[in-house]
Tab-separated table of C-alpha atoms (C1' of nucleotides) and ligand atoms in Angstrom:
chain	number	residue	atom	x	y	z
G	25	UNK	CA	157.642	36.403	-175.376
G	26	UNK	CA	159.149	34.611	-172.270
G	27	UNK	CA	156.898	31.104	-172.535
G	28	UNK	CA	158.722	30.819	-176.018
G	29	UNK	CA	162.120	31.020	-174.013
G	30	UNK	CA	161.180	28.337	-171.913
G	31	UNK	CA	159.497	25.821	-174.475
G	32	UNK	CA	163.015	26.500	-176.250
G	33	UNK	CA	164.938	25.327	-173.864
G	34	UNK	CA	162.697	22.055	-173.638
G	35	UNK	CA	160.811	22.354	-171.217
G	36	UNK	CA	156.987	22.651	-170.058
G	37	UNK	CA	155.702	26.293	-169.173
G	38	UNK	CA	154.489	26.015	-165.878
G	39	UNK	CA	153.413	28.810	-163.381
G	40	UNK	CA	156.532	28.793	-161.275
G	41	UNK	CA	158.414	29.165	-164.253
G	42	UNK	CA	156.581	31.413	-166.231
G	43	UNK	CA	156.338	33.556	-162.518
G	44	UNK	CA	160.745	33.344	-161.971
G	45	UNK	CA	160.925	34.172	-165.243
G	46	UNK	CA	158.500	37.078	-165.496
G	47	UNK	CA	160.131	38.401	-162.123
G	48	UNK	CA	163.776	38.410	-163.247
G	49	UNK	CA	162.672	39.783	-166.326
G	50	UNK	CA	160.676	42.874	-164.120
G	51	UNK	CA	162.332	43.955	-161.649
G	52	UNK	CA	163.912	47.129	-160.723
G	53	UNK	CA	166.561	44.568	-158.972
G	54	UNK	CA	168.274	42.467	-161.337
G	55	UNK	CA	170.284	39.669	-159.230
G	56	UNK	CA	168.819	37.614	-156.997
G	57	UNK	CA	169.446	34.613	-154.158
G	58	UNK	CA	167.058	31.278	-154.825
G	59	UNK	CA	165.362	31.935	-151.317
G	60	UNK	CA	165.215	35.768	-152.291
G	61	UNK	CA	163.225	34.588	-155.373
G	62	UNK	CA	161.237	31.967	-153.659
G	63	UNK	CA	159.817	34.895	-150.918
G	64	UNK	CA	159.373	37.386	-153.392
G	65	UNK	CA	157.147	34.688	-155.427
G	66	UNK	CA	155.119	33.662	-151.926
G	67	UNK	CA	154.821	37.508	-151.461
G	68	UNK	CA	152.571	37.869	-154.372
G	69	UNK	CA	150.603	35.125	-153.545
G	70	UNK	CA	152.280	32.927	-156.008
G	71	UNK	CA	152.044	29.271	-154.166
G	72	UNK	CA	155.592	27.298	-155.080
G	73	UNK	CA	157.920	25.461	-153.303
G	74	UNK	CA	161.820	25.890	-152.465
G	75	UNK	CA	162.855	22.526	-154.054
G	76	UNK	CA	161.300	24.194	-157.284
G	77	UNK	CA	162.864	27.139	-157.013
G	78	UNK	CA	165.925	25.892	-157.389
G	79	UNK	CA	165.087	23.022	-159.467
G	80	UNK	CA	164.055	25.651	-162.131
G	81	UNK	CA	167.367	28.114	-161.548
G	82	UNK	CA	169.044	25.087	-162.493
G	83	UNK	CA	168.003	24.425	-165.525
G	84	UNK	CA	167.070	28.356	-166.726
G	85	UNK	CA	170.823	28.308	-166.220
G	86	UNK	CA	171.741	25.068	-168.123
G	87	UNK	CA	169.437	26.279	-170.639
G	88	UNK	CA	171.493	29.606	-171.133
G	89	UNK	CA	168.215	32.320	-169.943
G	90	UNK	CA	169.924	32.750	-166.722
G	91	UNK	CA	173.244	33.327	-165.046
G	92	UNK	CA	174.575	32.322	-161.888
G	93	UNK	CA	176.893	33.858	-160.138
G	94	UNK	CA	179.065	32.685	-157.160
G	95	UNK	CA	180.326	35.700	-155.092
G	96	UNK	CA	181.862	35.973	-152.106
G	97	UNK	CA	179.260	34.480	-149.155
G	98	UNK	CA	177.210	31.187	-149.155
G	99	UNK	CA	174.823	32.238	-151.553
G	100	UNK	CA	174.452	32.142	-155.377
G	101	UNK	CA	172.721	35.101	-157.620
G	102	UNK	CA	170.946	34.891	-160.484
G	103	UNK	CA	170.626	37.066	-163.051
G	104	UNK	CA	168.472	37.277	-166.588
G	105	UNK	CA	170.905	36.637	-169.273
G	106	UNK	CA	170.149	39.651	-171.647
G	107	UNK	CA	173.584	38.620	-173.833
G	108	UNK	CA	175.382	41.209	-172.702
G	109	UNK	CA	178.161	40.458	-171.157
G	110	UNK	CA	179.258	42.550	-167.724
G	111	UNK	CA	181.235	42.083	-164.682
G	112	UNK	CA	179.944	43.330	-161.293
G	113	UNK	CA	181.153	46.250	-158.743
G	114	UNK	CA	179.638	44.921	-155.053
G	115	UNK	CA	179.459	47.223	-152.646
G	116	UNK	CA	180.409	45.156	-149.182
G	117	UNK	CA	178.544	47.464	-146.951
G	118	UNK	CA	175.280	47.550	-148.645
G	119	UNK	CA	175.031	44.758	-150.462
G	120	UNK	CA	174.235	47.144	-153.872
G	121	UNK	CA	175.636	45.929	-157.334
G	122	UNK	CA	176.490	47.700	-160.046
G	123	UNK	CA	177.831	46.661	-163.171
G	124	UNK	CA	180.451	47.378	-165.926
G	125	UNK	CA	182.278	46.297	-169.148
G	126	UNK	CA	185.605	47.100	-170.244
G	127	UNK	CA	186.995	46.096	-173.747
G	128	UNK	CA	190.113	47.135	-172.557
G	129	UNK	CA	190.253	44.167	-169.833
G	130	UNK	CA	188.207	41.505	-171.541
G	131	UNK	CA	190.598	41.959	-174.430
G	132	UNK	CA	193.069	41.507	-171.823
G	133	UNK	CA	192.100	38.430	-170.681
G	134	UNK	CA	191.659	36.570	-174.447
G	135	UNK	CA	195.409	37.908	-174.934
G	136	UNK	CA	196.679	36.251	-171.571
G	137	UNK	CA	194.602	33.496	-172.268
G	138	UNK	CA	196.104	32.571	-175.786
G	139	UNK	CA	199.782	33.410	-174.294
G	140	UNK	CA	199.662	30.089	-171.848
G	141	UNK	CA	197.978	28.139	-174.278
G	142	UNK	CA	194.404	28.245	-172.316
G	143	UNK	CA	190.955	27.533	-174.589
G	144	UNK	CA	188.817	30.634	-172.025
G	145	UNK	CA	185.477	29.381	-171.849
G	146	UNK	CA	184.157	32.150	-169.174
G	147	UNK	CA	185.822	34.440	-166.757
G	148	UNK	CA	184.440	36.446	-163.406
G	149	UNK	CA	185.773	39.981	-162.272
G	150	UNK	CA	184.197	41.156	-159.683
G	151	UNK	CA	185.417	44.031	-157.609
G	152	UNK	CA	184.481	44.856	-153.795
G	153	UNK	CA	184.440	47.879	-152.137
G	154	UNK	CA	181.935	50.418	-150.834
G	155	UNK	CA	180.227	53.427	-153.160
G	156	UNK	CA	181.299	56.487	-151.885
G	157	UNK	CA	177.795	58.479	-151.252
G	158	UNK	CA	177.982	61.558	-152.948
G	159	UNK	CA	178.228	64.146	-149.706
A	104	UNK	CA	210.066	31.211	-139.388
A	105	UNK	CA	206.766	30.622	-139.723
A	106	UNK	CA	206.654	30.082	-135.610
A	107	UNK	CA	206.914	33.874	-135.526
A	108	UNK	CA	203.974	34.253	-137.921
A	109	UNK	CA	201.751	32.774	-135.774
A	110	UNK	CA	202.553	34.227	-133.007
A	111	UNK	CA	202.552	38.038	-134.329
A	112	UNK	CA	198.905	36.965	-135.724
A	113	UNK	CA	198.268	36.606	-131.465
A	114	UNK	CA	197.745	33.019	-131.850
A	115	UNK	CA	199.441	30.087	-129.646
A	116	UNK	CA	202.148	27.859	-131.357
A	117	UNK	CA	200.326	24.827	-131.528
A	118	UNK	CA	201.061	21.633	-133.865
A	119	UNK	CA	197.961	22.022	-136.006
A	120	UNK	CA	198.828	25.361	-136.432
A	121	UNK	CA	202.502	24.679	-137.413
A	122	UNK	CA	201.219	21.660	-139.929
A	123	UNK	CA	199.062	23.694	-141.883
A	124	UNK	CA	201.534	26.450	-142.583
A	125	UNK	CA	204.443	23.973	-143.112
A	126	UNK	CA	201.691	22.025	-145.741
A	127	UNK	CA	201.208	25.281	-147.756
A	128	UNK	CA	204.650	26.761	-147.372
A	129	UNK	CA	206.167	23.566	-148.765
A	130	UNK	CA	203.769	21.874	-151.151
A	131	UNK	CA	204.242	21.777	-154.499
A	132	UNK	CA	201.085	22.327	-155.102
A	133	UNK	CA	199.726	25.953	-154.023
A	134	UNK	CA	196.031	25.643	-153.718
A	135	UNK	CA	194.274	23.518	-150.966
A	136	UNK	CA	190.625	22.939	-149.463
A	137	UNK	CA	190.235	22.589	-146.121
A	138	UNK	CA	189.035	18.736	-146.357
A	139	UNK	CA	192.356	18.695	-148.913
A	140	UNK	CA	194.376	19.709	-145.897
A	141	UNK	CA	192.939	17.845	-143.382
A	142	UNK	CA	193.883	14.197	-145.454
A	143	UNK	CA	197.062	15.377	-146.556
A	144	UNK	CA	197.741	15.838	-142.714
A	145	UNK	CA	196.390	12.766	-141.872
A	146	UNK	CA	198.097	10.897	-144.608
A	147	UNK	CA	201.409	11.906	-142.612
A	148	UNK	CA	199.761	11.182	-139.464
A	149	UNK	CA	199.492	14.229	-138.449
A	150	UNK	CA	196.193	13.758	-136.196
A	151	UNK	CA	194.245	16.818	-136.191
A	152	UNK	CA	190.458	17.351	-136.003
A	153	UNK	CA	188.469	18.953	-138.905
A	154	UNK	CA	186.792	21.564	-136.927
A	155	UNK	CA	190.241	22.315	-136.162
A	156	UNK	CA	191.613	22.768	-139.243
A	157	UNK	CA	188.498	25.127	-141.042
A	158	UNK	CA	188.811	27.223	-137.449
A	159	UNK	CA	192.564	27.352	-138.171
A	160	UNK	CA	192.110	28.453	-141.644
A	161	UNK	CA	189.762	30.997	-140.477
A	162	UNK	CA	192.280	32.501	-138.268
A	163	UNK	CA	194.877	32.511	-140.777
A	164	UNK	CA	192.648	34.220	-143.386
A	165	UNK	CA	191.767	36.624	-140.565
A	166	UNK	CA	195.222	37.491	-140.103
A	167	UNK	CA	196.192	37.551	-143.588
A	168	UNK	CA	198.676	35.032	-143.218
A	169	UNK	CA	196.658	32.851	-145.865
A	170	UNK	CA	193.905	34.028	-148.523
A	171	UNK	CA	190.736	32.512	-149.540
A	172	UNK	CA	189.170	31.862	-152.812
A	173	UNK	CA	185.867	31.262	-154.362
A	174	UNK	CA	186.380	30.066	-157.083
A	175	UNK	CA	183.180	28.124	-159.229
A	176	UNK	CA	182.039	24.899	-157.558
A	177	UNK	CA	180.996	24.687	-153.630
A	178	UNK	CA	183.856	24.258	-151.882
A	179	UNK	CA	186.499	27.540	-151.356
A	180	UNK	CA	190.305	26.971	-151.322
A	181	UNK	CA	193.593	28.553	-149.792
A	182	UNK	CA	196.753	29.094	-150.200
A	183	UNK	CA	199.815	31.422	-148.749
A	184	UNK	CA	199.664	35.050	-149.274
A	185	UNK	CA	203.356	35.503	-150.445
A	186	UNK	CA	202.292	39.371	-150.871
A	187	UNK	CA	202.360	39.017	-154.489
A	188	UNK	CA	199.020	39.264	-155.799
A	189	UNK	CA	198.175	37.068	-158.508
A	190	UNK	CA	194.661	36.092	-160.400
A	191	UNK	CA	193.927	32.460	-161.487
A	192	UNK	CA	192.847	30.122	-164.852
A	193	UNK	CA	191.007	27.543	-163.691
A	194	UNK	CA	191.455	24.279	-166.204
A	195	UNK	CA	187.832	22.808	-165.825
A	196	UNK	CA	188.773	19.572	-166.956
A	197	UNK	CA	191.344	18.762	-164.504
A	198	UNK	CA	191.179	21.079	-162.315
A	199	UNK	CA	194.752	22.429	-162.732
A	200	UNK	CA	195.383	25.995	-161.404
A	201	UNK	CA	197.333	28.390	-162.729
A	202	UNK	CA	198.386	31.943	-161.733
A	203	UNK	CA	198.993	34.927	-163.666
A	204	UNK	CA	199.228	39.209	-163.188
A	205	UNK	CA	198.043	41.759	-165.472
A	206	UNK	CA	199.315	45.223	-164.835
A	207	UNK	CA	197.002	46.403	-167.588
A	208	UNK	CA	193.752	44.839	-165.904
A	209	UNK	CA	194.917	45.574	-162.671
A	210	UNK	CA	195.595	49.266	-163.445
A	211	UNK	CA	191.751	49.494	-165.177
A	212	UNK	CA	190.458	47.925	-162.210
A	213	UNK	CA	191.069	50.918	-160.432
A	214	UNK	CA	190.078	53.184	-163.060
A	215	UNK	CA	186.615	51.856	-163.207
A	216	UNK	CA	186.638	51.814	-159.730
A	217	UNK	CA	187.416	55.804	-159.207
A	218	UNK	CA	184.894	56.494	-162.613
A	219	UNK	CA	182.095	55.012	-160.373
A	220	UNK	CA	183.300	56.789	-156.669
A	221	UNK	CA	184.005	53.325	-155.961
A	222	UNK	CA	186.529	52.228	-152.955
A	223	UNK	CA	188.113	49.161	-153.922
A	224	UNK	CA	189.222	46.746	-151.624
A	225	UNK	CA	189.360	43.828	-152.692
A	226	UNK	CA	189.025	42.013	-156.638
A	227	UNK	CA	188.367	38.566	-157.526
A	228	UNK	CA	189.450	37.529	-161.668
A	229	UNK	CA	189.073	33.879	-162.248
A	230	UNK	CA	189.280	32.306	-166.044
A	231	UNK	CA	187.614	28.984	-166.848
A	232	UNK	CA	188.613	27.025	-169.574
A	233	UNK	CA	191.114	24.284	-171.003
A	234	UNK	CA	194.479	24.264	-171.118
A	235	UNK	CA	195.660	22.786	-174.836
A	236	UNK	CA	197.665	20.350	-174.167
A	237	UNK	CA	201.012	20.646	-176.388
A	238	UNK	CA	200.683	18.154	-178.740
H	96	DT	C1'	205.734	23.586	-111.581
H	97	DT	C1'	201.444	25.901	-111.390
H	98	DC	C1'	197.822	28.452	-113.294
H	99	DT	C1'	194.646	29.816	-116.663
H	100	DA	C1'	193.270	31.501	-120.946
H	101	DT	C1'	193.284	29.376	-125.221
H	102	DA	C1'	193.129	25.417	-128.290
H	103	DT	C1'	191.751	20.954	-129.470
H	104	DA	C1'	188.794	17.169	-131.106
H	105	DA	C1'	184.553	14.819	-131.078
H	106	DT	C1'	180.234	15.754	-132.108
H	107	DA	C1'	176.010	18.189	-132.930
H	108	DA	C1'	174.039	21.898	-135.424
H	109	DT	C1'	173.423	24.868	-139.257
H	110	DG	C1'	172.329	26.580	-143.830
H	111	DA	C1'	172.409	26.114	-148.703
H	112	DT	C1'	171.490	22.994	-152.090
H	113	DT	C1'	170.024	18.464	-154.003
H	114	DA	C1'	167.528	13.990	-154.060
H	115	DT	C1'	163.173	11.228	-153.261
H	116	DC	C1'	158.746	10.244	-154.218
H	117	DA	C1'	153.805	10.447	-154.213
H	118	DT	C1'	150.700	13.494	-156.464
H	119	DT	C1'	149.565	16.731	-160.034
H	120	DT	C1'	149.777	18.743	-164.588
H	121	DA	C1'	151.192	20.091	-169.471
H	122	DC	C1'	150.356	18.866	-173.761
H	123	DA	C1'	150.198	15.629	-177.519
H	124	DA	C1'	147.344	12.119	-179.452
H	125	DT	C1'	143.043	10.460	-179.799
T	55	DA	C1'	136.758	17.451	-175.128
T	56	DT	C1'	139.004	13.170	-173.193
T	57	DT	C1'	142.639	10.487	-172.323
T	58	DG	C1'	147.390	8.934	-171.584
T	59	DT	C1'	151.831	9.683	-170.133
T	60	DA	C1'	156.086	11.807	-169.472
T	61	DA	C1'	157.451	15.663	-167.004
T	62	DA	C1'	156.836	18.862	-163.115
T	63	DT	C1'	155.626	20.005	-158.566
T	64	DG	C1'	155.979	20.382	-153.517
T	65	DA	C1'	156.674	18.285	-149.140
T	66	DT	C1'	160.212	16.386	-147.046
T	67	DA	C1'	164.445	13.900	-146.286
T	68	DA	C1'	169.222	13.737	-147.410
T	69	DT	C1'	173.830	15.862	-148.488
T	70	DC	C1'	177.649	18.499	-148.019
T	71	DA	C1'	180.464	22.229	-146.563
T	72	DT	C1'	181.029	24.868	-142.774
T	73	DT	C1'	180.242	26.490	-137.914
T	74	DA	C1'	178.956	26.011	-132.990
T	75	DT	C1'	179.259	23.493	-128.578
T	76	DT	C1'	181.654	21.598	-124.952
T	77	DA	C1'	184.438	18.691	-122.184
T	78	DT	C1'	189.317	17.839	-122.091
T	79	DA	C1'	194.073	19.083	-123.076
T	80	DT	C1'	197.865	22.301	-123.552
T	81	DA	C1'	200.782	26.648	-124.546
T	82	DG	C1'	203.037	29.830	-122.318
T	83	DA	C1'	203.257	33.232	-118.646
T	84	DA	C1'	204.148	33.647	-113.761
Y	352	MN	MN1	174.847	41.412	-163.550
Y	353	MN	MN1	197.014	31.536	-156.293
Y	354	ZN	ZN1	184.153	40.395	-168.156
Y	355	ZN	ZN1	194.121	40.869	-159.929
DNA sequence: TTCTATATAATAATGATTATCATTTACAAT
DNA sequence: ATTGTAAATGATAATCATTATTATATAGAA
């Protein structure tokens, strides 16, 4: 259950919480901009403010349920953190994500890493392009 | 000469212009912001504006002379594109930057990209961590 | 030197995110 | 169930990086 999640992390379950939560966990969509969240929550009639929009993403993401992700543009994504780890494919015309994982290049990275004497905490590939539609 | 970069990029030779490329080409450091630049400028008194300089460094980026970089916090950086690409670590404790190049990632990079009909354009691989100081 | 499109710098505006603060609420203790 | 209180909310103001506006200045061609 989700409101266990959240009391986990130390914090009251609230509506707007419970309601982020519920729609990251949802969705077809997985990644999602704070106002992106905040008008999909007023589109179901779900009454919540901006400021606690982001207030919230802050803290799902201190608290480890959430990721946030800073790719190219203005705006942060979020994502559910399901624990496994991924890197993202963005396609610059459409604006669709998709996402992989290579051993090959996370092992990669640990082995560059170690070679200049760098602890790696965390790491972001992300590629961008455009999907080729299928003619 | 960096005169004739300018120019080929169809911009005027003007001293703003000619500052911000001398300030990359010859810092030791490699990695600026745009409020970065426009103290180190004035520090030399070198009066510019700061609209100036982020519309400079637009124009630059535009015309490939310089690239930009997104890395984790708010504001993005820059730095000369010597035509060698590179990827970064990123010490989060004092923000030291280093560079590095994978042939191995960089060659799965567009693996993954063909497996998924993907066009890739354009790749962004940052590492977080520490660097261990040697003791 | 003159002309004019372009560039500059001061400043206002923007857009994403964060801080304030008065009001409300979760939830633990009664 | 009631109460008490720390935490949460939402309206709004404030920040901060970046971009737009515009009157003045200048690069560079003629
Ligand atoms: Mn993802
Ligand atoms: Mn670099
Ligand atoms: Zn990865
Ligand atoms: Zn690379």
């Amino acid at each position: 259950m989700d409101q266990s999640d959240i009391k986990e992390a130390g914090l009251k379950v609230t509506k707007p919480r419970i309601e982020i939560l519920k729609l990251l966990e949802t969705s077809e969509k997985q990644h999602f901009g704070a106002e992106e969240i905040y008008h999909e929550l007023l589109s179901k009639d779900i009454k919540v403010g901006i400021a606690t929009v982001y207030r919230v993403l802050t803290q799902f993401t201190a608290a480890g349920l959430i990721i946030k992700h800073n790719f190219e543009g203005d705006q942060c994504v979020f994502e559910l953190d399901r624990g496994e780890h991924h890197d993202h494919m963005v396609d610059m015309k459409s604006g669709k994500i998709i996402e992989f994982y290579d051993e090959i290049i996370e092992q990669r990275q640990k082995e560059i890493a170690k070679e200049h004497g760098f602890e790696l905490m965390e790491h972001s590939l992300t590629l961008y392009g455009e999907f080729k539609d299928k003619g």
